[in-house]
Coordinates of C-alpha atoms in Angstrom, one line a residue:
M1 CA -0.5 0.3 0.0
A2 CA 3.0 2.5 0.1
T3 CA 2.3 3.6 -3.0
A4 CA -1.3 2.9 -3.5
R5 CA -1.4 7.0 -3.4
L6 CA 0.9 7.0 -6.2
D7 CA -1.3 5.9 -8.7
Y8 CA -2.7 9.5 -9.0
V9 CA -1.1 11.5 -10.8
A10 CA -3.5 14.6 -12.3
P11 CA -3.0 14.9 -16.4
W12 CA -1.5 17.3 -18.4
W13 CA -4.8 18.4 -19.5
T14 CA -5.7 19.1 -16.5
Y15 CA -2.9 21.5 -15.6
W16 CA -3.4 22.6 -19.0
L17 CA -7.4 23.4 -18.4
H18 CA -6.3 24.8 -15.3
N19 CA -3.8 27.3 -16.2
F20 CA -7.1 29.0 -18.5
P21 CA -7.7 32.9 -16.7
H22 CA -10.1 33.2 -14.4
F23 CA -11.8 36.6 -14.3
N24 CA -15.2 38.0 -12.7
F25 CA -18.3 39.9 -14.7
F26 CA -15.9 42.8 -13.4
F27 CA -13.0 41.4 -15.8
Q28 CA -10.7 41.2 -12.6
S29 CA -8.5 37.8 -12.1
V30 CA -10.0 34.9 -9.7
D31 CA -8.2 32.3 -8.0
N32 CA -8.3 29.0 -10.4
N33 CA -8.6 27.1 -7.3
F34 CA -11.3 24.9 -7.0
K35 CA -14.3 26.9 -4.6
P36 CA -17.1 26.5 -6.0
E37 CA -19.5 28.2 -3.4
E38 CA -17.5 31.6 -3.9
T39 CA -19.4 33.9 -6.0
S40 CA -16.3 35.4 -7.9
Y41 CA -15.2 31.3 -9.4
Q42 CA -18.7 31.2 -10.4
Q43 CA -18.4 34.4 -12.2
S44 CA -15.0 33.6 -13.8
L45 CA -16.9 30.0 -15.0
I46 CA -20.2 31.6 -16.4
L47 CA -17.5 33.9 -18.5
L48 CA -16.0 31.0 -19.9
A49 CA -18.9 29.5 -20.6
C50 CA -20.0 33.3 -21.9
A51 CA -17.1 33.1 -24.5
A52 CA -19.3 30.7 -26.3
A53 CA -22.2 33.1 -27.3
V54 CA -19.6 35.3 -29.0
G55 CA -18.6 32.9 -31.4
L56 CA -21.8 32.1 -31.8
A57 CA -22.6 36.1 -32.6
L58 CA -19.6 35.6 -35.0
S59 CA -20.9 32.9 -36.7
L60 CA -24.6 34.1 -37.5
L61 CA -23.0 37.6 -38.8
V62 CA -20.9 35.6 -41.2
V63 CA -24.2 33.6 -42.2
A64 CA -26.1 36.6 -42.8
V65 CA -23.6 38.6 -44.6
C66 CA -23.4 35.8 -47.0
L67 CA -27.0 35.5 -47.4
A68 CA -27.4 39.3 -47.6
C69 CA -24.4 39.8 -50.6
A70 CA -26.0 36.3 -52.2
C71 CA -29.7 37.8 -52.2
C72 CA -28.4 41.3 -53.4
C73 CA -25.6 40.8 -55.6
R74 CA -27.3 38.7 -58.5
R75 CA -25.1 38.4 -61.4
D76 CA -27.4 37.2 -65.0
V77 CA -26.2 33.3 -64.9
D78 CA -25.8 31.5 -67.9
E79 CA -24.3 28.3 -68.8
D80 CA -20.6 29.2 -68.9
T81 CA -20.1 31.0 -65.2
K82 CA -23.0 28.8 -64.0
R83 CA -21.8 25.1 -64.3
P84 CA -17.8 26.0 -62.3
A85 CA -19.4 28.1 -59.6
T86 CA -21.8 25.2 -58.6
C87 CA -19.3 22.0 -58.9
C88 CA -17.2 25.1 -56.2
L89 CA -20.4 25.5 -53.8
T90 CA -20.8 21.7 -54.9
W91 CA -17.4 20.3 -53.5
S92 CA -17.4 23.1 -50.8
A93 CA -20.3 21.8 -49.0
V94 CA -19.3 18.2 -49.7
V95 CA -15.6 19.2 -47.7
T96 CA -17.9 20.7 -45.0
G97 CA -19.9 17.7 -44.6
L98 CA -17.0 15.3 -44.3
I99 CA -15.7 17.9 -41.5
I100 CA -18.5 17.2 -39.9
C101 CA -19.4 13.9 -40.0
S102 CA -15.7 13.8 -38.9
A103 CA -16.7 16.2 -35.7
V104 CA -19.5 13.6 -35.3
G105 CA -17.0 10.8 -35.0
V106 CA -14.8 12.7 -32.4
G107 CA -18.2 13.2 -30.6
F108 CA -19.2 9.7 -30.2
Y109 CA -16.1 8.6 -28.8
G110 CA -16.1 11.9 -26.5
N111 CA -19.7 10.9 -25.2
S112 CA -18.8 7.8 -24.8
E113 CA -15.6 8.7 -22.6
T114 CA -17.3 10.9 -20.3
N115 CA -20.5 8.3 -19.8
D116 CA -17.8 5.9 -18.6
G117 CA -16.1 8.3 -16.7
V118 CA -19.2 9.6 -14.9
H119 CA -20.0 6.1 -14.1
R120 CA -16.6 5.2 -12.0
L121 CA -17.6 8.2 -10.2
T122 CA -21.1 7.2 -9.5
Y123 CA -19.8 3.6 -8.5
S124 CA -17.4 4.9 -6.1
L125 CA -19.5 6.8 -4.7
Y126 CA -22.4 4.5 -4.1
N127 CA -19.2 2.1 -2.3
A128 CA -18.1 5.0 -0.3
D129 CA -21.8 5.4 1.2
H130 CA -22.0 1.8 1.4
T131 CA -18.1 2.0 3.5
L132 CA -19.7 5.0 5.5
G133 CA -23.4 3.9 5.9
G134 CA -22.0 0.1 7.1
I135 CA -19.4 2.0 9.8
N136 CA -22.0 4.4 11.1
D137 CA -24.4 1.5 11.5
M138 CA -21.7 -0.6 13.1
V139 CA -20.8 2.3 15.2
A140 CA -24.8 3.4 16.5
G141 CA -25.6 -1.0 17.2
S142 CA -22.7 -1.3 19.1
L143 CA -23.4 1.9 21.0
A144 CA -27.5 0.6 22.0
N145 CA -26.3 -2.6 22.9
A146 CA -23.9 -0.9 25.6
Q147 CA -26.2 1.3 26.3
T148 CA -29.7 -0.4 26.9
V149 CA -29.6 -4.0 26.6
L150 CA -25.8 -4.5 28.5
K151 CA -27.0 -2.2 31.2
T152 CA -30.7 -3.7 31.4
H153 CA -29.2 -7.2 32.3
L154 CA -26.2 -5.8 34.5
D155 CA -29.0 -3.9 36.1
R156 CA -30.9 -7.1 37.1
L157 CA -28.0 -9.3 38.1
D158 CA -26.8 -6.3 40.6
E159 CA -30.7 -7.0 42.1
I160 CA -29.9 -10.8 41.6
F161 CA -26.7 -10.7 43.2
S162 CA -27.5 -8.2 46.2
T163 CA -26.4 -10.2 48.4
R164 CA -23.1 -11.1 47.3
I165 CA -20.5 -8.7 47.4
E166 CA -18.0 -10.3 45.4
Y167 CA -20.4 -10.6 42.7
L168 CA -21.4 -7.6 43.0
Q169 CA -17.6 -6.5 42.0
A170 CA -17.6 -8.4 39.4
L171 CA -20.8 -6.5 37.5
R172 CA -19.0 -2.6 38.8
F173 CA -16.1 -3.8 36.9
M174 CA -18.0 -4.9 33.8
T175 CA -20.1 -2.1 33.8
L176 CA -16.6 0.2 33.7
M177 CA -15.5 -2.3 30.8
V178 CA -19.0 -1.1 28.9
N179 CA -18.1 2.1 29.4
N180 CA -15.1 2.3 28.4
V181 CA -16.7 1.0 25.2
I182 CA -19.0 3.2 25.1
R183 CA -16.6 6.4 25.0
E184 CA -14.4 4.9 22.7
M185 CA -16.9 4.0 20.1
T186 CA -18.6 8.1 20.5
T187 CA -15.3 8.6 19.4
L188 CA -15.2 7.3 16.2
P189 CA -16.5 9.9 14.0
D190 CA -19.9 10.3 13.0
I191 CA -20.8 10.6 8.9
K192 CA -23.7 11.8 9.7
K193 CA -22.3 15.0 10.7
A194 CA -21.5 16.0 6.8
N195 CA -25.2 16.4 6.1
V196 CA -23.8 15.0 3.3
D197 CA -25.8 12.0 1.6
L198 CA -23.2 10.5 -0.7
S199 CA -25.8 8.1 -2.7
A200 CA -28.4 10.9 -3.2
I201 CA -25.5 12.3 -4.9
A202 CA -25.0 10.0 -6.9
D203 CA -28.3 9.2 -7.9
Q204 CA -28.4 13.2 -8.7
T205 CA -25.5 12.7 -10.9
A206 CA -26.0 9.9 -12.8
F207 CA -29.6 11.6 -13.4
I208 CA -28.4 14.4 -15.0
E209 CA -25.1 12.3 -16.7
Y210 CA -27.8 10.7 -18.5
Y211 CA -29.9 13.5 -19.9
R212 CA -26.8 15.1 -21.1
W213 CA -25.3 11.6 -23.0
L214 CA -28.4 11.8 -24.8
T215 CA -28.9 15.1 -25.6
Y216 CA -24.8 15.3 -27.2
L217 CA -26.6 11.7 -28.9
L218 CA -29.4 13.1 -30.2
L219 CA -26.8 16.3 -31.6
L220 CA -24.8 14.0 -32.7
I221 CA -27.9 12.1 -35.4
L222 CA -28.8 15.4 -36.0
D223 CA -25.0 16.2 -37.6
L224 CA -25.2 12.9 -39.2
V225 CA -28.7 13.4 -41.1
I226 CA -28.2 17.0 -42.2
C227 CA -25.5 15.7 -43.8
L228 CA -27.0 13.0 -45.7
A229 CA -29.9 14.9 -46.4
M230 CA -27.5 18.0 -48.0
C231 CA -26.1 14.8 -50.3
L232 CA -29.4 13.6 -50.9
G233 CA -31.1 17.5 -51.8
M234 CA -27.5 18.3 -53.7
V235 CA -28.2 15.0 -56.0
K236 CA -32.4 15.0 -56.2
Q237 CA -32.2 19.4 -56.6
S238 CA -34.9 19.7 -54.1
R239 CA -35.2 23.3 -53.0
W240 CA -37.0 22.4 -50.0
L241 CA -35.2 19.9 -49.5
L242 CA -32.4 21.9 -49.0
I243 CA -34.2 25.0 -47.5
T244 CA -35.4 22.3 -44.5
I245 CA -31.7 21.3 -43.9
M246 CA -31.3 24.9 -43.7
A247 CA -33.3 25.7 -40.8
F248 CA -31.5 22.5 -39.1
A249 CA -28.5 23.3 -39.8
L250 CA -29.0 26.4 -38.0
L251 CA -30.9 25.4 -34.8
S252 CA -27.6 22.7 -34.8
M253 CA -25.1 26.0 -34.7
I254 CA -26.7 27.7 -32.4
L255 CA -26.7 23.9 -29.9
S256 CA -23.4 23.3 -30.9
W257 CA -21.9 26.4 -29.5
A258 CA -23.7 26.3 -26.6
S259 CA -22.3 22.6 -25.9
L260 CA -18.9 24.1 -26.5
G261 CA -19.6 26.7 -23.9
A262 CA -21.0 24.3 -21.1
G263 CA -18.2 21.6 -21.5
T264 CA -15.4 24.3 -21.9
A265 CA -16.7 25.4 -18.1
T266 CA -17.4 22.1 -16.4
A267 CA -13.6 20.9 -17.9
V268 CA -12.3 24.0 -16.3
G269 CA -13.8 24.0 -13.1
T270 CA -13.1 20.2 -13.2
S271 CA -9.7 20.5 -14.1
D272 CA -9.6 22.8 -11.1
F273 CA -10.7 20.4 -8.8
C274 CA -8.2 17.4 -10.3
V275 CA -5.0 19.4 -10.2
S276 CA -5.3 19.6 -6.3
P277 CA -8.5 17.3 -4.9
D278 CA -7.0 16.8 -1.6
K279 CA -6.9 20.0 -0.5
F280 CA -10.7 20.2 -1.3
I281 CA -11.8 17.1 0.5
V282 CA -9.7 18.8 3.7
N283 CA -11.3 21.4 3.5
Q284 CA -15.1 20.2 3.1
T285 CA -14.3 17.8 5.5
K286 CA -13.0 19.9 8.9
D287 CA -16.0 20.7 10.2
F288 CA -16.7 16.7 11.1
L289 CA -12.9 15.0 10.6
S290 CA -9.6 16.6 11.8
A291 CA -7.1 16.7 9.9
D292 CA -5.4 13.2 10.5
V293 CA -8.3 11.6 9.7
A294 CA -8.5 12.9 6.5
H295 CA -4.9 12.9 5.6
Y296 CA -4.8 9.2 6.6
Y297 CA -8.0 7.9 4.2
L298 CA -6.9 10.5 1.4
F299 CA -3.2 9.5 1.8
C300 CA -3.4 6.1 3.3
S301 CA 0.2 5.5 3.9
P302 CA 1.8 2.9 5.8
N303 CA 3.8 5.9 7.1
L304 CA 0.6 7.3 9.1
P305 CA -0.7 5.4 11.9
N306 CA -4.6 4.7 12.0
P307 CA -6.4 7.0 14.0
F308 CA -8.8 4.4 15.8
Q309 CA -6.6 2.3 16.4
Q310 CA -6.4 2.7 20.0
S311 CA -9.8 3.1 20.1
L312 CA -10.4 -0.2 18.5
T313 CA -7.7 -1.9 20.8
I314 CA -9.5 -0.8 24.2
C315 CA -13.5 -1.8 22.5
Q316 CA -11.5 -5.4 22.0
R317 CA -9.7 -5.4 25.2
S318 CA -13.0 -3.9 27.1
L319 CA -15.2 -6.7 25.2
T320 CA -12.5 -9.4 25.8
T321 CA -11.8 -9.0 29.8
M322 CA -16.2 -8.6 30.1
Q323 CA -16.5 -12.5 28.3
I324 CA -14.0 -13.9 31.0
Q325 CA -15.8 -12.2 34.3
I326 CA -19.5 -13.5 32.6
Q327 CA -17.9 -17.1 31.6
G328 CA -16.4 -17.0 35.5
L329 CA -19.8 -15.7 36.8
L330 CA -21.9 -18.5 35.0
Q331 CA -19.8 -21.4 36.5
L332 CA -19.9 -19.5 39.9
S333 CA -22.7 -17.5 39.9
V334 CA -26.0 -20.0 38.9
P335 CA -25.8 -23.0 41.1
V336 CA -26.0 -20.3 44.0
F337 CA -28.8 -17.9 41.7
P338 CA -30.7 -20.0 38.8
T339 CA -32.4 -17.3 38.1
A340 CA -29.1 -15.2 37.1
E341 CA -28.5 -18.0 34.2
R342 CA -30.9 -16.1 31.7
D343 CA -29.1 -12.4 32.2
L344 CA -25.6 -14.1 32.0
L345 CA -26.3 -16.3 28.5
G346 CA -27.9 -12.5 27.7
I347 CA -25.0 -10.3 28.2
Q348 CA -22.6 -13.2 26.8
R349 CA -24.5 -13.6 23.3
L350 CA -24.4 -9.6 23.5
L351 CA -20.8 -9.5 23.4
N352 CA -20.0 -12.2 21.4
S353 CA -22.2 -10.3 18.3
T354 CA -20.3 -7.2 20.2
E355 CA -17.4 -8.4 19.2
F356 CA -18.2 -9.5 15.7
S357 CA -19.6 -6.0 14.9
L358 CA -15.9 -5.2 16.2
H359 CA -13.9 -6.6 14.0
Q360 CA -16.2 -6.2 11.0
L361 CA -15.9 -2.4 12.4
T362 CA -12.1 -2.4 12.1
A363 CA -12.4 -3.7 8.6
L364 CA -14.4 -1.3 7.2
L365 CA -12.3 1.4 8.9
D366 CA -9.0 0.8 7.2
C367 CA -8.2 3.1 4.5
R368 CA -8.2 0.7 1.7
G369 CA -11.3 0.2 1.2
L370 CA -12.4 3.9 1.1
H371 CA -8.9 5.0 -0.7
K372 CA -9.5 3.1 -3.7
D373 CA -13.0 4.1 -4.1
Y374 CA -11.6 7.9 -3.4
L375 CA -9.1 7.4 -6.2
D376 CA -11.2 5.2 -8.8
A377 CA -13.8 8.2 -8.4
L378 CA -10.7 10.7 -9.7
M379 CA -9.5 8.2 -11.8
G380 CA -13.0 8.4 -13.6
V381 CA -13.7 11.9 -13.4
C382 CA -9.8 13.6 -14.1
Y383 CA -8.9 11.1 -16.5
D384 CA -12.2 9.6 -18.8
G385 CA -14.6 12.7 -17.4
V386 CA -12.3 15.8 -18.7
E387 CA -10.9 14.0 -21.5
G388 CA -14.1 13.4 -23.3
L389 CA -15.2 16.5 -22.1
L390 CA -12.4 17.8 -24.5
Y391 CA -13.3 15.8 -27.4
L392 CA -16.8 17.3 -27.1
S393 CA -15.5 20.4 -27.5
L394 CA -13.7 19.6 -29.8
F395 CA -17.1 18.3 -31.8
S396 CA -18.4 21.4 -31.0
L397 CA -15.6 23.7 -32.2
L398 CA -15.2 21.7 -35.8
A399 CA -19.6 21.5 -35.9
A400 CA -20.1 25.4 -35.3
C401 CA -17.2 25.9 -37.0
A402 CA -17.9 24.1 -40.4
L403 CA -21.8 24.4 -40.3
P404 CA -21.9 28.4 -40.7
A405 CA -20.0 27.0 -44.1
M406 CA -22.2 24.7 -45.3
L407 CA -25.4 27.2 -44.8
C408 CA -23.6 30.0 -46.9
A409 CA -22.4 27.1 -50.1
I410 CA -26.0 25.3 -49.5
F411 CA -27.5 29.0 -50.0
R412 CA -25.6 29.9 -52.5
V413 CA -26.3 26.6 -54.2
W414 CA -30.5 27.0 -53.9
R415 CA -30.1 30.3 -55.6
L416 CA -28.5 29.0 -58.8
M417 CA -31.1 26.6 -58.4
D418 CA -33.6 29.2 -58.4
S419 CA -32.1 31.4 -61.0
R420 CA -32.1 28.4 -63.4
D421 CA -35.5 27.9 -62.9
K422 CA -36.0 31.9 -63.7
V423 CA -33.8 32.0 -66.7
F424 CA -36.1 28.3 -68.3
D425 CA -39.0 30.2 -67.5
D426 CA -37.9 33.6 -69.6
I427 CA -38.0 31.3 -72.8
D428 CA -40.8 32.2 -75.3
E429 CA -42.6 28.7 -75.7
E430 CA -43.4 29.5 -79.5
D431 CA -39.7 30.0 -80.0
P432 CA -39.2 28.6 -82.9
F433 CA -35.1 27.5 -81.8
N434 CA -36.4 26.9 -79.2
P435 CA -35.8 23.3 -78.2
E436 CA -38.2 22.5 -75.8
A437 CA -40.9 24.6 -78.2
R438 CA -39.7 22.4 -80.8
R439 CA -40.6 19.2 -78.8
M440 CA -43.6 20.6 -77.7
S441 CA -45.0 21.5 -81.5
Y442 CA -44.0 18.4 -83.0
N443 CA -47.2 15.7 -83.0
P444 CA -47.8 12.7 -84.9
R445 CA -50.5 13.3 -85.7
R446 CA -49.9 15.7 -87.8
S447 CA -47.5 13.8 -90.2
N448 CA -49.8 13.7 -93.3
I449 CA -49.9 17.8 -93.4
H450 CA -47.2 18.0 -96.8
S451 CA -44.5 20.4 -96.1
F452 CA -44.4 23.7 -98.3
C453 CA -41.2 22.4 -99.5
S454 CA -42.2 18.3 -100.4
F455 CA -43.0 17.7 -104.0
T456 CA -46.6 16.7 -103.0
S457 CA -47.4 20.5 -102.7
S458 CA -45.1 21.6 -105.0
L459 CA -47.8 20.2 -107.8
G460 CA -50.3 22.7 -107.5
S461 CA -47.8 25.6 -107.7
Q462 CA -46.5 24.6 -110.9
A463 CA -49.2 25.3 -112.8
S464 CA -48.8 29.2 -111.9
L465 CA -45.1 29.0 -112.0
H466 CA -43.5 28.7 -115.6
P467 CA -39.8 28.7 -116.2
P468 CA -39.2 32.0 -118.5
S469 CA -38.6 31.2 -122.1
Q470 CA -35.1 31.3 -123.1
S471 CA -33.1 30.5 -126.0
A472 CA -31.1 27.3 -125.7
S473 CA -27.6 29.5 -125.9
N474 CA -28.8 31.7 -123.3
V475 CA -30.2 28.8 -121.2
M476 CA -28.3 28.1 -118.1
P477 CA -27.6 24.8 -116.2
P478 CA -29.9 24.5 -113.6
P479 CA -28.8 24.4 -110.0
E480 CA -27.4 21.5 -108.9
Y481 CA -30.4 21.3 -106.0
M482 CA -32.6 21.6 -108.5
N483 CA -31.1 18.3 -110.6
Q484 CA -30.9 16.6 -106.8
S485 CA -34.6 17.9 -106.3
M486 CA -35.4 16.0 -109.8
L487 CA -33.5 13.6 -109.1
F488 CA -35.4 12.6 -105.7
G489 CA -38.5 14.1 -106.8
G490 CA -39.5 13.3 -110.3
S491 CA -39.9 17.4 -111.0
P492 CA -38.2 20.2 -110.6
R493 CA -39.3 22.2 -107.3
Y494 CA -40.2 25.5 -108.5
E495 CA -41.5 26.7 -105.4
N496 CA -37.6 27.3 -104.3
V497 CA -37.1 29.4 -107.2
P498 CA -38.2 32.8 -104.4
L499 CA -34.8 31.7 -102.1
I500 CA -32.7 32.0 -105.0
G501 CA -33.8 35.3 -105.4
R502 CA -32.8 35.7 -101.8
G503 CA -29.2 34.6 -102.2
S504 CA -30.1 31.2 -100.2
P505 CA -27.3 29.3 -100.2
P506 CA -27.8 25.8 -101.8
P507 CA -28.3 23.0 -99.6
S508 CA -25.2 20.9 -97.9
Y509 CA -24.6 17.4 -99.4
S510 CA -22.1 14.8 -98.4
P511 CA -19.3 13.3 -100.7
S512 CA -21.4 10.0 -101.6
M513 CA -24.6 12.2 -102.4
R514 CA -23.1 14.3 -104.7
T515 CA -21.2 11.4 -106.7
T516 CA -24.6 10.0 -107.3
Y517 CA -26.2 13.1 -108.3
L518 CA -23.5 13.6 -110.7
S519 CA -23.6 10.0 -112.2
M520 CA -27.4 10.1 -112.9
T521 CA -27.8 13.9 -114.4
D522 CA -27.7 12.3 -118.3
A523 CA -30.5 9.7 -117.7
Q524 CA -32.5 12.9 -115.7
I525 CA -32.3 15.0 -118.6
R526 CA -33.7 12.2 -120.8
H527 CA -36.2 11.4 -118.4
F528 CA -37.4 15.3 -118.7
G529 CA -36.7 16.3 -121.9
T530 CA -34.4 19.2 -123.4
G531 CA -36.1 21.8 -121.6
F532 CA -33.8 21.7 -119.0
Q533 CA -30.3 21.2 -121.1
V534 CA -27.7 23.5 -121.0

C-alpha cells in the first residue's frame, strides 16, 4: 500500500485547463483554485461559458453577410459561368459535410468517454456510501447494545447478586468496561454530521449524466442527418429539402456553440478540482473530521498511523475482559442463583455479537477500501471525464465552424437552382429555335400534312409558275439542288426559286450524295426532255 497514492497523478490536460484565465464579471483576475461556493469563482466559469456566445454571434453575422450578398449581389446566370460556380459550391458543401462527419466521430468517442468517467464516479460514490453507512450502522448498533441492553442485564444482575459482594464487584468491573466501550465508540467520527448523502449525490449525478449523454447523442445524430440530407438534396435538386436542411443546420450551429460553452466551463472547473483534490476535500470535511483522519483516508500511507487503532484496541480488550467475567459468573453464580443464568447468557450472546461487529468495523475503518473508491472516482472524473469533455468540445468547435460554411454553400446552391429555373421560365415557348418548343410542337398525328417544300405540295404551284422562255444559247444549267430535286422528286422544285432570289445558299450534300447526283444527271435529262439542257 505504500504506492497506492502514487496511482493518481493529475493528467497534463487538467493542468492546461487549470491555467485558463479566470475573470469575474468585472474582468478582475480570480484565483483558479476550486472553490465552487465562492461567487467570484462561479462568475469566472460563467464568463468562460459566455465566451461561446461571442462565437455564436460572429457565426450568425457571417451567415447573415453571406445570405445578404447572395440575395443582393445577383448576377445573370449563363451556362458558361454557372457550371463552374455550382461545382465549386458543391465541393465546398461536401468538404464541410466531411468535416462535420469527422467531428461527429470525435463526438461519439468523447460522449462515450465522459459517460464511462461519470459511471466510475457514481459507482465509487455508491461503494463509499455503502462503506460509510456500514460504519455508522455498526457504531450505532454497538452503542445501542452497550447503553441499553447490556446495562439492562447488569441492573437485573445487580438485584440478583445484592447479597453477594464478590459478584457485585464483578458487575461493577463489567460496568466500567461497558463505559469504556461507549466512550471509545463515541470518539469515532460520525459521518452523519456531514449532512452529505453520497448515494443521493450519485443518483443526481447519474440522472444529470443520462440527459447530458442523451442530448449529445441527439445532437450528433442531427449533424449526421444534416450531412446525409444535404447530399440527397443536392443530388435530387430539391429546393424544399435544402431549405429544411438550412433550418436544421442553423439550429445545430446554435446548439454546438452552447455545448461548447457548457463543456469548456465544466472541463475547466473539473480540472481545477483535479489538480488539487485533497485540499478541497480536507477543507470540506474539517467541520466533522480531524486533519489526521482526512489525511489517513486520502493518502493511505503506511507511514500514517491509524487514528482509530487505539479506540478499537480498547474496545476489543474491554469486550475480552467482559467475556472472561461472564464465563466466571456462569460457573460460580448459576448454582447459587439459577435465575441469573438467563441474564448472564444474554450478556454473553450480546458480547459475542458486539465483538463480531467490532471486527467488521475494524475492517471497514481501514483506509484501503475508501481510498480505492477515492482513487477510482478521481480516475473516472479527471481522466475519462475531462478527456471526454475535451473531445466533445473539439466536436462542438468543428461543427460550429463548419456549419456556417455549409449554410452559405447550400444557400448559394439554392439560389443558383432558383436562377436556373427563372431563366428557363423566361424562354418563349413559341420560339422556333427553342428546343422545348419544337419538341412540344411536334405531333405524330400531323405527319400526313405536307410541307411547303414537299413534292406533292409543289404540284399545285407548277401550274402557276412557268419557267421563262429562253433560247438554247441563253439557257443556264439548272442548279445542282434543282437537279437533285428532280432526281428524288421527279420534277423540278419551282417553289424554291424565290429562295434563289434572296440569295439563300443551296443545301450541302455529303460526298457520296454528290457522286450519285453527277452520275445520274444524264438520265434525268433524257427523262425530263431538253427543257433543262444547257
